[in-house]
PDB file of C-alpha atoms in Angstrom:
ATOM      1  CA  ALA B   1       0.005  -0.118  -0.002  1.00 72.00           C
ATOM      2  CA  ASN B   2       2.669   2.179   0.782  1.00 79.00           C
ATOM      3  CA  HIS B   3       4.636   1.626  -2.452  1.00 82.00           C
ATOM      4  CA  GLN B   4       1.494   2.162  -4.542  1.00 83.00           C
ATOM      5  CA  GLU B   5       0.585   5.410  -2.376  1.00 84.00           C
ATOM      6  CA  LYS B   6       4.418   6.344  -3.164  1.00 85.00           C
ATOM      7  CA  THR B   7       3.952   5.533  -6.838  1.00 86.00           C
ATOM      8  CA  GLU B   8       0.742   7.717  -7.261  1.00 85.00           C
ATOM      9  CA  ILE B   9       2.156  10.478  -5.377  1.00 87.00           C
ATOM     10  CA  SER B  10       5.377  10.298  -7.565  1.00 88.00           C
ATOM     11  CA  LEU B  11       2.685  10.037 -10.773  1.00 89.00           C
ATOM     12  CA  GLY B  12       1.009  13.015  -9.222  1.00 88.00           C
ATOM     13  CA  VAL B  13       3.992  15.173  -9.116  1.00 90.00           C
ATOM     14  CA  ILE B  14       5.097  14.264 -12.419  1.00 92.00           C
ATOM     15  CA  ILE B  15       1.959  15.257 -13.728  1.00 92.00           C
ATOM     16  CA  LEU B  16       1.785  18.473 -11.676  1.00 92.00           C
ATOM     17  CA  LEU B  17       5.087  19.467 -12.884  1.00 93.00           C
ATOM     18  CA  VAL B  18       4.265  18.439 -16.844  1.00 93.00           C
ATOM     19  CA  VAL B  19       1.048  20.767 -16.272  1.00 94.00           C
ATOM     20  CA  ILE B  20       3.209  23.716 -14.932  1.00 94.00           C
ATOM     21  CA  VAL B  21       6.053  23.290 -17.967  1.00 94.00           C
ATOM     22  CA  LEU B  22       2.974  23.276 -20.049  1.00 94.00           C
ATOM     23  CA  SER B  23       1.526  26.304 -18.474  1.00 94.00           C
ATOM     24  CA  VAL B  24       4.665  28.017 -18.855  1.00 95.00           C
ATOM     25  CA  LEU B  25       5.351  27.188 -22.305  1.00 95.00           C
ATOM     26  CA  LEU B  26       1.669  28.153 -23.223  1.00 95.00           C
ATOM     27  CA  TRP B  27       2.295  31.579 -21.278  1.00 95.00           C
ATOM     28  CA  LEU B  28       5.533  32.120 -23.171  1.00 95.00           C
ATOM     29  CA  TYR B  29       3.936  31.181 -26.183  1.00 95.00           C
ATOM     30  CA  LEU B  30       1.098  33.745 -25.930  1.00 94.00           C
ATOM     31  CA  ARG B  31       3.187  36.617 -24.848  1.00 95.00           C
ATOM     32  CA  LYS B  32       5.128  36.186 -27.789  1.00 95.00           C
ATOM     33  CA  VAL B  33       2.377  36.370 -29.998  1.00 94.00           C
ATOM     34  CA  TYR B  34       0.678  39.178 -28.122  1.00 95.00           C
ATOM     35  CA  ARG B  35       4.249  40.871 -28.716  1.00 94.00           C
ATOM     36  CA  LEU B  36       4.358  39.848 -32.774  1.00 93.00           C
ATOM     37  CA  ASN B  37       0.828  41.247 -32.968  1.00 93.00           C
ATOM     38  CA  LYS B  38       1.848  44.603 -31.375  1.00 92.00           C
ATOM     39  CA  GLU B  39       4.649  44.710 -34.003  1.00 86.00           C
ATOM     40  CA  LEU B  40       2.546  43.870 -36.802  1.00 87.00           C
ATOM     41  CA  GLN B  41       0.103  46.576 -35.515  1.00 89.00           C
ATOM     42  CA  GLN B  42       2.758  49.037 -35.585  1.00 83.00           C
ATOM     43  CA  SER B  43       3.891  47.776 -39.030  1.00 78.00           C
ATOM     44  CA  ASN B  44       0.611  48.533 -40.472  1.00 82.00           C
ATOM     45  CA  LYS B  45       0.329  51.753 -38.965  1.00 82.00           C
ATOM     46  CA  ILE B  46       3.472  52.834 -40.364  1.00 74.00           C
ATOM     47  CA  LYS B  47       2.664  51.281 -44.008  1.00 75.00           C
ATOM     48  CA  ASP B  48      -0.827  53.333 -43.503  1.00 79.00           C
ATOM     49  CA  THR B  49       0.742  56.392 -42.832  1.00 76.00           C
ATOM     50  CA  LEU B  50       3.199  56.219 -45.714  1.00 71.00           C
ATOM     51  CA  PHE B  51       0.393  55.540 -48.214  1.00 74.00           C
ATOM     52  CA  SER B  52      -1.170  58.627 -46.695  1.00 76.00           C
ATOM     53  CA  ILE B  53       1.907  60.854 -46.796  1.00 70.00           C
ATOM     54  CA  ILE B  54       2.717  59.583 -50.280  1.00 70.00           C
ATOM     55  CA  GLY B  55      -0.892  60.410 -51.545  1.00 70.00           C
ATOM     56  CA  HIS B  56      -1.129  63.776 -50.048  1.00 70.00           C
ATOM     57  CA  ASP B  57       2.670  64.962 -51.239  1.00 69.00           C
ATOM     58  CA  LEU B  58       2.520  63.397 -54.692  1.00 71.00           C
ATOM     59  CA  LYS B  59      -0.773  64.290 -55.696  1.00 72.00           C
ATOM     60  CA  GLY B  60       0.523  68.065 -56.018  1.00 69.00           C
ATOM     61  CA  PRO B  61       3.190  67.628 -58.424  1.00 71.00           C
ATOM     62  CA  ALA B  62       1.872  64.280 -60.393  1.00 74.00           C
ATOM     63  CA  GLY B  63      -1.612  66.647 -60.936  1.00 75.00           C
ATOM     64  CA  THR B  64       0.343  69.586 -62.215  1.00 74.00           C
ATOM     65  CA  ALA B  65       2.372  67.439 -64.734  1.00 77.00           C
ATOM     66  CA  ALA B  66      -0.927  65.976 -65.688  1.00 80.00           C
ATOM     67  CA  GLN B  67      -2.568  69.376 -66.541  1.00 79.00           C
ATOM     68  CA  MET B  68       0.422  70.552 -67.868  1.00 78.00           C
ATOM     69  CA  PHE B  69       0.584  67.476 -70.385  1.00 82.00           C
ATOM     70  CA  ALA B  70      -3.439  68.137 -70.932  1.00 83.00           C
ATOM     71  CA  ILE B  71      -2.619  71.417 -72.034  1.00 81.00           C
ATOM     72  CA  MET B  72       0.117  70.404 -74.093  1.00 80.00           C
ATOM     73  CA  GLU B  73      -1.981  68.052 -75.969  1.00 81.00           C
ATOM     74  CA  ASN B  74      -4.844  70.173 -76.715  1.00 82.00           C
ATOM     75  CA  GLU B  75      -2.980  73.827 -77.393  1.00 82.00           C
ATOM     76  CA  ASP B  76      -0.516  74.774 -80.035  1.00 84.00           C
ATOM     77  CA  PHE B  77       2.696  76.184 -78.667  1.00 83.00           C
ATOM     78  CA  SER B  78       5.851  77.983 -79.837  1.00 85.00           C
ATOM     79  CA  PRO B  79       9.140  76.304 -79.584  1.00 86.00           C
ATOM     80  CA  ASP B  80      10.040  78.327 -76.817  1.00 89.00           C
ATOM     81  CA  GLU B  81       6.566  77.914 -75.026  1.00 85.00           C
ATOM     82  CA  LEU B  82       7.371  74.224 -75.185  1.00 84.00           C
ATOM     83  CA  LYS B  83      10.553  74.592 -73.835  1.00 87.00           C
ATOM     84  CA  VAL B  84       9.683  76.290 -70.656  1.00 85.00           C
ATOM     85  CA  MET B  85       6.742  73.611 -70.074  1.00 83.00           C
ATOM     86  CA  ILE B  86       9.071  70.621 -70.600  1.00 85.00           C
ATOM     87  CA  SER B  87      11.548  72.599 -68.300  1.00 84.00           C
ATOM     88  CA  GLU B  88       8.617  72.738 -65.564  1.00 80.00           C
ATOM     89  CA  LEU B  89       7.552  69.286 -66.374  1.00 82.00           C
ATOM     90  CA  ARG B  90      11.102  68.043 -65.641  1.00 81.00           C
ATOM     91  CA  LYS B  91      11.490  69.696 -62.370  1.00 77.00           C
ATOM     92  CA  GLN B  92       8.347  68.366 -61.288  1.00 76.00           C
ATOM     93  CA  THR B  93       9.457  65.063 -62.479  1.00 80.00           C
ATOM     94  CA  ALA B  94      12.581  65.328 -60.482  1.00 76.00           C
ATOM     95  CA  ALA B  95      11.133  66.704 -57.460  1.00 73.00           C
ATOM     96  CA  SER B  96       8.662  63.768 -57.348  1.00 76.00           C
ATOM     97  CA  PHE B  97      11.086  61.271 -57.476  1.00 77.00           C
ATOM     98  CA  GLU B  98      13.094  63.122 -54.887  1.00 73.00           C
ATOM     99  CA  LEU B  99      10.349  63.306 -52.704  1.00 74.00           C
ATOM    100  CA  LEU B 100       9.441  59.386 -53.450  1.00 76.00           C
ATOM    101  CA  SER B 101      12.773  58.827 -52.616  1.00 74.00           C
ATOM    102  CA  ALA B 102      12.577  60.321 -48.996  1.00 71.00           C
ATOM    103  CA  LEU B 103       9.151  59.061 -48.456  1.00 72.00           C
ATOM    104  CA  PHE B 104      10.579  55.552 -48.907  1.00 72.00           C
ATOM    105  CA  GLU B 105      13.409  56.251 -46.597  1.00 70.00           C
ATOM    106  CA  TRP B 106      11.242  57.833 -44.054  1.00 69.00           C
ATOM    107  CA  GLY B 107       9.081  54.464 -44.493  1.00 69.00           C
ATOM    108  CA  LYS B 108      11.999  52.246 -43.855  1.00 71.00           C
ATOM    109  CA  SER B 109      13.390  54.174 -40.977  1.00 70.00           C
ATOM    110  CA  GLN B 110      10.234  53.952 -39.389  1.00 67.00           C
ATOM    111  CA  LEU B 111      10.154  49.889 -39.672  1.00 66.00           C
ATOM    112  CA  LYS B 112      13.851  49.763 -38.327  1.00 69.00           C
ATOM    113  CA  GLY B 113      13.465  52.841 -35.987  1.00 67.00           C
ATOM    114  CA  VAL B 114      13.499  56.186 -36.614  1.00 67.00           C
ATOM    115  CA  LYS B 115      17.112  57.278 -36.995  1.00 71.00           C
ATOM    116  CA  ILE B 116      17.594  61.059 -36.856  1.00 80.00           C
ATOM    117  CA  GLN B 117      20.708  62.258 -38.403  1.00 85.00           C
ATOM    118  CA  PRO B 118      21.101  66.223 -37.525  1.00 93.00           C
ATOM    119  CA  GLU B 119      23.503  68.390 -39.049  1.00 95.00           C
ATOM    120  CA  GLY B 120      24.177  72.020 -39.602  1.00 95.00           C
ATOM    121  CA  ILE B 121      21.851  73.231 -42.719  1.00 95.00           C
ATOM    122  CA  THR B 122      20.647  76.688 -43.990  1.00 94.00           C
ATOM    123  CA  LEU B 123      16.630  76.480 -44.171  1.00 94.00           C
ATOM    124  CA  GLN B 124      16.498  78.936 -47.188  1.00 93.00           C
ATOM    125  CA  PRO B 125      17.305  76.612 -50.024  1.00 92.00           C
ATOM    126  CA  LEU B 126      14.863  74.014 -48.369  1.00 92.00           C
ATOM    127  CA  ILE B 127      12.156  76.605 -48.131  1.00 94.00           C
ATOM    128  CA  GLN B 128      12.547  77.689 -51.374  1.00 93.00           C
ATOM    129  CA  LYS B 129      12.707  74.190 -52.906  1.00 89.00           C
ATOM    130  CA  ASN B 130       9.396  73.479 -51.488  1.00 89.00           C
ATOM    131  CA  ILE B 131       7.979  76.821 -52.882  1.00 92.00           C
ATOM    132  CA  ASP B 132       9.182  75.759 -56.226  1.00 87.00           C
ATOM    133  CA  LEU B 133       7.484  72.286 -55.892  1.00 82.00           C
ATOM    134  CA  LEU B 134       4.083  73.522 -54.567  1.00 85.00           C
ATOM    135  CA  ALA B 135       4.300  76.762 -56.710  1.00 85.00           C
ATOM    136  CA  PRO B 136       1.729  75.136 -59.253  1.00 82.00           C
ATOM    137  CA  GLN B 137      -0.837  74.505 -56.868  1.00 82.00           C
ATOM    138  CA  ALA B 138      -0.489  77.628 -55.365  1.00 88.00           C
ATOM    139  CA  ILE B 139      -1.132  79.170 -58.870  1.00 87.00           C
ATOM    140  CA  LEU B 140      -4.284  77.185 -59.406  1.00 83.00           C
ATOM    141  CA  LYS B 141      -5.701  78.943 -56.592  1.00 90.00           C
ATOM    142  CA  ASN B 142      -4.260  81.994 -57.548  1.00 94.00           C
ATOM    143  CA  ILE B 143      -2.265  82.166 -54.311  1.00 95.00           C
ATOM    144  CA  THR B 144       0.772  84.215 -53.869  1.00 96.00           C
ATOM    145  CA  ILE B 145       3.455  82.841 -51.474  1.00 96.00           C
ATOM    146  CA  SER B 146       6.104  85.180 -49.820  1.00 95.00           C
ATOM    147  CA  ASN B 147       9.376  84.110 -48.133  1.00 94.00           C
ATOM    148  CA  SER B 148      10.807  86.297 -45.830  1.00 93.00           C
ATOM    149  CA  ALA B 149      13.018  83.960 -43.734  1.00 92.00           C
ATOM    150  CA  ASP B 150      16.714  85.104 -43.239  1.00 90.00           C
ATOM    151  CA  ALA B 151      18.849  83.539 -46.091  1.00 89.00           C
ATOM    152  CA  ASP B 152      21.521  83.308 -43.597  1.00 90.00           C
ATOM    153  CA  LEU B 153      19.657  81.111 -40.713  1.00 93.00           C
ATOM    154  CA  HIS B 154      21.333  77.674 -39.888  1.00 94.00           C
ATOM    155  CA  VAL B 155      19.963  75.285 -37.773  1.00 94.00           C
ATOM    156  CA  TYR B 156      21.038  71.749 -36.394  1.00 96.00           C
ATOM    157  CA  ALA B 157      18.609  69.403 -37.560  1.00 94.00           C
ATOM    158  CA  ASP B 158      18.017  66.419 -39.935  1.00 90.00           C
ATOM    159  CA  PRO B 159      17.839  67.802 -43.321  1.00 90.00           C
ATOM    160  CA  ASN B 160      14.948  65.090 -44.354  1.00 82.00           C
ATOM    161  CA  HIS B 161      12.700  65.714 -41.455  1.00 85.00           C
ATOM    162  CA  VAL B 162      12.901  69.746 -41.710  1.00 91.00           C
ATOM    163  CA  ASP B 163      12.244  69.319 -45.796  1.00 88.00           C
ATOM    164  CA  PHE B 164       9.478  66.880 -45.072  1.00 82.00           C
ATOM    165  CA  ILE B 165       7.827  69.434 -42.310  1.00 88.00           C
ATOM    166  CA  ILE B 166       8.237  72.365 -44.464  1.00 92.00           C
ATOM    167  CA  ARG B 167       6.628  70.508 -47.274  1.00 87.00           C
ATOM    168  CA  ASN B 168       3.429  69.566 -45.314  1.00 83.00           C
ATOM    169  CA  LEU B 169       3.067  73.033 -43.886  1.00 90.00           C
ATOM    170  CA  LEU B 170       3.009  74.789 -47.122  1.00 91.00           C
ATOM    171  CA  SER B 171       1.018  72.225 -48.945  1.00 85.00           C
ATOM    172  CA  ASN B 172      -1.589  72.274 -45.984  1.00 87.00           C
ATOM    173  CA  ALA B 173      -1.262  76.200 -46.354  1.00 93.00           C
ATOM    174  CA  ILE B 174      -2.197  76.243 -49.760  1.00 90.00           C
ATOM    175  CA  LYS B 175      -5.023  73.739 -49.166  1.00 86.00           C
ATOM    176  CA  PHE B 176      -6.733  75.645 -46.780  1.00 91.00           C
ATOM    177  CA  THR B 177      -5.883  79.054 -48.021  1.00 94.00           C
ATOM    178  CA  PRO B 178      -8.947  80.570 -50.280  1.00 94.00           C
ATOM    179  CA  ASP B 179      -8.517  81.171 -53.670  1.00 94.00           C
ATOM    180  CA  GLY B 180      -6.738  84.828 -54.188  1.00 95.00           C
ATOM    181  CA  GLY B 181      -5.103  84.695 -50.826  1.00 96.00           C
ATOM    182  CA  SER B 182      -1.080  84.815 -49.796  1.00 96.00           C
ATOM    183  CA  ILE B 183       0.819  82.959 -47.793  1.00 96.00           C
ATOM    184  CA  GLY B 184       3.611  83.972 -45.691  1.00 96.00           C
ATOM    185  CA  ILE B 185       6.904  82.109 -44.835  1.00 95.00           C
ATOM    186  CA  SER B 186       9.152  82.934 -42.063  1.00 92.00           C
ATOM    187  CA  ALA B 187      11.525  81.608 -39.889  1.00 89.00           C
ATOM    188  CA  ASP B 188      13.306  82.421 -36.766  1.00 84.00           C
TER     189      ASP B 188
END
């Protein structure tokens, strides 16, 4: 009876240990699944943000290029006028490509973790580049853009992030400024 009782206790302890080990393994597995789900949700959020930004930022240059092609298709222009239009299309295409490259780099950095690489930069060229990029949208709404930022203003920042911020602010300013309005840019 003692021997049978010891066997039953040993068997009970073994079963209890197996249940504990299985419970711990199940808990670890569920924790890993939860963590992976969180990472997947974050990745999906970044993807959604990236597509939203791409749609927002590329709509202007792509729309301008499409409008210029339509005008070129339906109107007769002198060689000099065509040269000017082709030059503008080249600028819009180059700006779109640069913007797309920057957005993909941003998306990649979001997936791998944001890596800000600050450096000394002059703001004026970034502001002017974005004014030039978004000028066709402003022209369509008869909006004037004035830039009173100091030409020698230097900041220590990540140029890609600053460029993105300026473009987004200017794009939104154009979007929400009524026809015939004006936008003023200054920096301190």
